[in-house]
XYZ file of C-alpha atoms in Angstrom:
341
model
C 70.918 111.920 81.111
C 70.442 108.285 80.124
C 66.841 107.120 80.882
C 67.445 103.619 80.063
C 70.526 103.893 82.874
C 67.803 104.534 85.356
C 64.810 102.659 84.996
C 64.075 100.332 87.469
C 67.701 100.931 88.915
C 67.926 100.236 93.247
C 69.405 104.113 93.960
C 70.041 104.803 97.491
C 69.903 108.662 98.349
C 71.197 109.595 101.579
C 70.230 113.112 102.747
C 67.140 112.797 101.112
C 65.452 115.367 102.890
C 67.432 118.225 102.189
C 67.122 120.872 99.422
C 69.381 118.349 96.915
C 67.940 115.395 98.332
C 64.760 116.414 97.222
C 65.351 117.017 93.778
C 67.737 114.162 93.538
C 64.316 111.990 94.516
C 62.373 113.776 92.268
C 64.594 113.489 89.461
C 65.249 109.794 90.170
C 61.321 108.996 90.238
C 60.775 110.791 87.149
C 63.622 108.675 85.542
C 61.829 105.545 86.444
C 64.452 104.218 89.268
C 63.715 102.303 92.314
C 64.677 104.874 95.120
C 65.580 103.884 98.601
C 66.143 107.156 100.717
C 67.796 107.279 104.827
C 65.983 109.419 106.878
C 66.960 110.641 110.170
C 64.175 113.280 110.719
C 60.268 113.756 110.336
C 61.359 117.417 108.462
C 57.781 118.054 107.352
C 58.397 120.449 105.178
C 61.184 119.266 103.079
C 60.365 118.826 99.620
C 60.383 114.922 100.491
C 57.488 115.092 102.513
C 55.578 118.287 101.362
C 55.817 117.088 97.536
C 54.502 113.167 98.435
C 57.684 112.015 97.151
C 57.669 110.306 100.643
C 55.077 107.931 99.181
C 57.015 107.013 96.336
C 60.015 105.856 97.726
C 61.263 102.729 99.948
C 62.095 104.650 103.338
C 64.977 103.973 105.731
C 64.711 105.654 108.919
C 67.965 105.735 111.135
C 71.268 107.426 111.159
C 74.251 107.129 108.929
C 76.494 106.560 111.161
C 74.554 103.355 112.099
C 77.031 100.829 110.148
C 74.938 97.671 110.388
C 71.686 99.430 109.140
C 73.692 100.814 106.322
C 75.035 97.418 105.530
C 71.375 96.146 105.929
C 69.916 98.540 103.544
C 73.020 98.339 101.197
C 72.645 94.554 100.796
C 68.349 94.008 101.134
C 67.489 96.324 98.584
C 70.112 95.540 96.229
C 71.939 98.868 95.800
C 73.329 99.563 92.026
C 74.140 103.362 92.705
C 74.550 105.609 96.082
C 74.299 109.273 95.796
C 75.620 110.286 99.221
C 74.069 113.634 100.137
C 73.851 113.620 103.572
C 75.785 116.046 105.864
C 76.141 118.424 108.298
C 76.162 121.218 105.548
C 76.384 125.008 107.560
C 79.665 126.867 108.052
C 77.826 128.573 111.213
C 77.028 125.467 112.762
C 80.151 123.591 112.509
C 82.284 126.872 113.712
C 79.498 126.748 116.783
C 79.381 122.408 117.059
C 82.817 120.941 115.131
C 82.584 117.727 116.578
C 78.932 117.235 115.664
C 80.285 118.449 112.389
C 82.833 115.785 112.202
C 80.916 113.313 113.121
C 78.272 113.460 110.624
C 80.180 114.452 107.676
C 83.558 112.672 107.986
C 82.255 109.546 110.252
C 79.274 108.936 108.143
C 81.076 109.435 105.277
C 83.442 106.516 106.210
C 80.874 104.374 107.450
C 78.811 104.482 104.578
C 81.703 103.735 102.322
C 82.613 100.606 104.526
C 79.457 99.384 104.333
C 79.249 99.651 100.991
C 82.604 97.971 100.503
C 81.190 94.917 102.380
C 77.859 94.893 101.224
C 77.926 95.947 97.329
C 81.265 96.623 96.259
C 80.346 96.743 92.758
C 78.205 99.754 93.021
C 78.795 103.404 91.904
C 79.103 105.985 94.548
C 78.840 109.597 94.073
C 80.156 111.977 97.397
C 78.882 115.421 97.568
C 81.187 117.236 98.346
C 81.952 120.870 98.314
C 84.663 123.985 96.868
C 85.044 124.480 100.568
C 87.452 121.394 100.397
C 89.802 123.085 98.749
C 90.500 125.880 101.645
C 91.607 129.110 100.796
C 93.774 129.500 97.894
C 95.628 132.522 96.030
C 95.226 130.851 92.964
C 92.084 130.630 91.608
C 89.946 129.477 90.253
C 90.257 125.692 91.856
C 90.948 123.206 89.931
C 90.613 119.486 90.786
C 94.473 119.538 91.214
C 94.395 121.913 93.756
C 95.517 120.805 97.366
C 92.743 120.283 100.001
C 93.219 122.777 102.432
C 90.433 122.905 104.236
C 91.213 125.019 107.638
C 87.708 126.032 109.307
C 85.548 123.228 110.663
C 83.199 122.827 107.604
C 86.066 123.175 105.304
C 87.957 120.593 107.379
C 84.923 118.109 107.315
C 85.102 118.261 103.112
C 88.357 117.599 102.722
C 88.660 114.671 105.400
C 85.470 113.251 103.559
C 86.897 113.916 100.254
C 90.508 112.182 101.038
C 88.526 109.227 102.461
C 86.456 108.493 99.410
C 89.527 108.812 97.794
C 91.243 105.961 99.727
C 88.142 103.790 99.364
C 88.700 103.722 95.604
C 92.226 103.531 95.423
C 92.752 100.964 97.874
C 89.212 98.455 97.582
C 88.814 99.318 94.052
C 85.299 100.506 94.352
C 83.542 103.111 92.246
C 83.426 106.246 94.200
C 83.704 109.535 92.907
C 83.475 113.305 93.998
C 81.471 116.448 93.417
C 82.706 119.631 93.745
C 79.602 122.599 93.030
C 79.630 125.865 94.855
C 76.661 126.805 96.353
C 73.514 125.561 95.366
C 70.559 127.803 94.688
C 66.904 127.376 93.475
C 63.259 126.587 95.071
C 62.569 124.308 97.886
C 65.151 125.626 100.067
C 63.632 126.475 103.144
C 67.485 127.599 105.250
C 66.790 130.681 105.640
C 70.354 131.653 106.977
C 71.437 130.600 103.034
C 72.137 133.861 101.434
C 69.560 133.365 97.961
C 66.789 132.016 99.987
C 66.855 134.640 102.932
C 67.529 137.657 100.263
C 64.089 136.328 98.394
C 61.998 135.994 101.696
C 63.168 139.472 103.140
C 62.482 141.651 99.546
C 58.799 139.531 99.057
C 58.470 141.097 103.095
C 59.482 144.538 101.676
C 62.492 143.929 103.880
C 66.009 145.157 103.324
C 68.440 141.854 103.438
C 71.213 141.740 105.817
C 74.737 140.579 104.509
C 76.887 139.404 107.511
C 80.006 139.878 105.443
C 81.211 143.120 104.054
C 79.875 142.005 100.477
C 82.884 141.519 98.667
C 83.331 137.933 99.612
C 83.256 135.828 96.183
C 81.075 132.772 95.573
C 80.523 130.354 93.031
C 76.857 129.519 92.281
C 74.931 126.465 90.756
C 71.401 125.903 90.021
C 70.164 122.765 91.571
C 68.374 121.233 88.334
C 72.158 121.720 87.138
C 73.690 119.708 89.971
C 71.623 117.063 89.872
C 72.121 116.380 86.088
C 75.637 116.689 87.146
C 75.337 113.985 89.864
C 73.377 111.713 87.094
C 76.290 112.352 85.104
C 79.161 111.479 86.617
C 77.193 108.156 87.941
C 76.423 107.004 84.281
C 80.256 107.776 83.607
C 81.324 106.239 86.635
C 79.322 103.056 85.717
C 80.755 102.584 82.083
C 84.062 104.077 82.702
C 85.707 102.085 86.138
C 88.898 104.685 85.403
C 87.125 107.499 86.561
C 86.975 105.698 90.572
C 88.866 108.255 93.249
C 88.255 110.888 90.831
C 86.604 114.396 91.743
C 84.879 117.059 89.338
C 83.815 120.383 89.712
C 80.529 121.636 88.637
C 80.073 125.498 87.920
C 78.875 128.179 85.819
C 82.298 129.582 86.296
C 81.263 132.949 87.374
C 83.412 135.124 89.842
C 80.656 136.948 91.762
C 80.750 138.737 95.020
C 77.762 138.501 97.439
C 76.887 142.101 96.668
C 76.410 141.270 92.925
C 74.467 138.831 93.700
C 72.137 140.898 96.024
C 72.162 143.451 93.643
C 70.988 141.102 90.623
C 68.093 139.308 92.824
C 66.808 142.712 93.699
C 66.617 144.036 89.991
C 65.352 140.965 88.902
C 62.735 141.092 91.632
C 61.926 145.244 90.789
C 63.093 146.325 94.367
C 66.218 147.745 94.230
C 65.180 150.308 96.598
C 65.918 148.031 98.786
C 69.559 148.404 99.701
C 70.989 145.360 101.634
C 72.115 146.293 105.391
C 76.020 145.335 105.589
C 76.963 144.192 109.195
C 80.593 143.061 108.049
C 80.637 140.203 110.960
C 81.497 137.292 109.216
C 84.170 135.004 110.470
C 85.497 131.510 109.753
C 84.753 132.213 105.972
C 87.031 131.450 102.903
C 87.300 134.812 100.990
C 87.054 133.568 97.841
C 85.743 130.684 96.479
C 84.852 129.913 92.567
C 85.818 126.501 90.381
C 86.542 125.778 86.718
C 84.665 123.095 84.836
C 86.969 122.294 82.257
C 87.335 118.466 83.659
C 83.547 117.913 83.401
C 82.673 119.259 80.393
C 85.746 117.446 78.839
C 85.332 113.740 80.464
C 81.547 113.230 81.377
C 80.119 116.093 79.002
C 78.490 118.125 81.153
C 77.600 121.533 80.844
C 75.226 123.856 82.742
C 71.869 124.141 81.143
C 71.284 127.538 83.386
C 72.454 130.632 83.512
C 72.648 132.622 86.438
C 69.278 134.821 85.418
C 67.549 131.759 84.582
C 67.810 130.114 87.526
C 67.057 132.654 89.806
C 63.991 133.765 87.994
C 62.738 129.977 88.400
C 63.801 130.212 92.182
C 61.710 133.615 92.890
C 58.907 132.354 91.412
C 59.046 129.243 93.242
C 59.267 131.370 96.544
C 56.354 133.514 95.536
C 54.282 130.392 95.094
C 55.323 128.950 98.328
C 54.567 131.963 100.632
C 51.598 132.727 98.756
C 50.631 128.948 99.553
C 51.647 129.276 103.217
C 49.634 132.741 103.463
C 46.349 131.246 102.090
C 47.003 128.144 104.366
C 47.029 130.366 107.499
C 44.246 132.391 105.981
C 41.987 129.225 106.069
C 43.239 127.994 109.762
C 41.753 131.700 110.854
C 38.150 131.418 109.216
C 37.981 127.502 110.303
C 35.064 127.351 112.944
C 36.085 126.517 115.962
C 35.618 122.809 117.416
C 32.633 122.131 119.481
């Protein structure tokens, strides 16, 4: 990370109330950037609010699909770098509400990019995509030259957003680049429908974790801190080298892991191998095998993950231990507090 690059730099983060967004804002503040965040909902349990980060940034309240708001925000704050993280990110929600997902992920992306084209066309824009954008393939690991062949609602929304991002780079000369990460994990993720948060919470409660699939789906996991610095590396290089515009980069620890293997490792690290998971085998509209190669990121950005899987998981487990202990203490204090007269 080039600290001098970020010092006093006006940076817009969409999706700042989300899991990755909270870590991104924290890192930008530590680098002395001038941070502007787009916030749709209050999200009182988000890292942005819970850790007081929101008091240290400029806050714009509104919807990503509001083009006038986005143009005004980009122009008034003189934004130099945009991290576009806002999205509907849940596979099951996407299946239940495909139109809402396309509205957020596709329309939201073109609205932001067109606002940037008009208001600050020289800004770097890093668009958060996903390995899901590739769709299902028998040719693995995914590399950046794979076709984008999403078939299910969430996957299609990401394939479309990627193509739109490339269009703005190629057609309008904008400095837009795309990140494709696997499943992010780390402290601060309070969406317990996701595998690792749900698994750690169940284990701390002494309950067996429920696996919706047959446990043999293959996934790519990346620690959130490694993801943040991947975004930084891409933005810095994009500013220095306009030829990166329109490019996509995979960020991965390049490990082929089944859900059962991840569950087994977490249970081992938490000392609860006695808690055998319950396998429901009810998952649908999900890709069976996904894992990526990150050769391009290593060679062109000089990026490498700093956290191995065990180290990242240990930090994550410790975060949740502290979080749930603090929540239990808060509940105890409330129960002991005298009733008001």
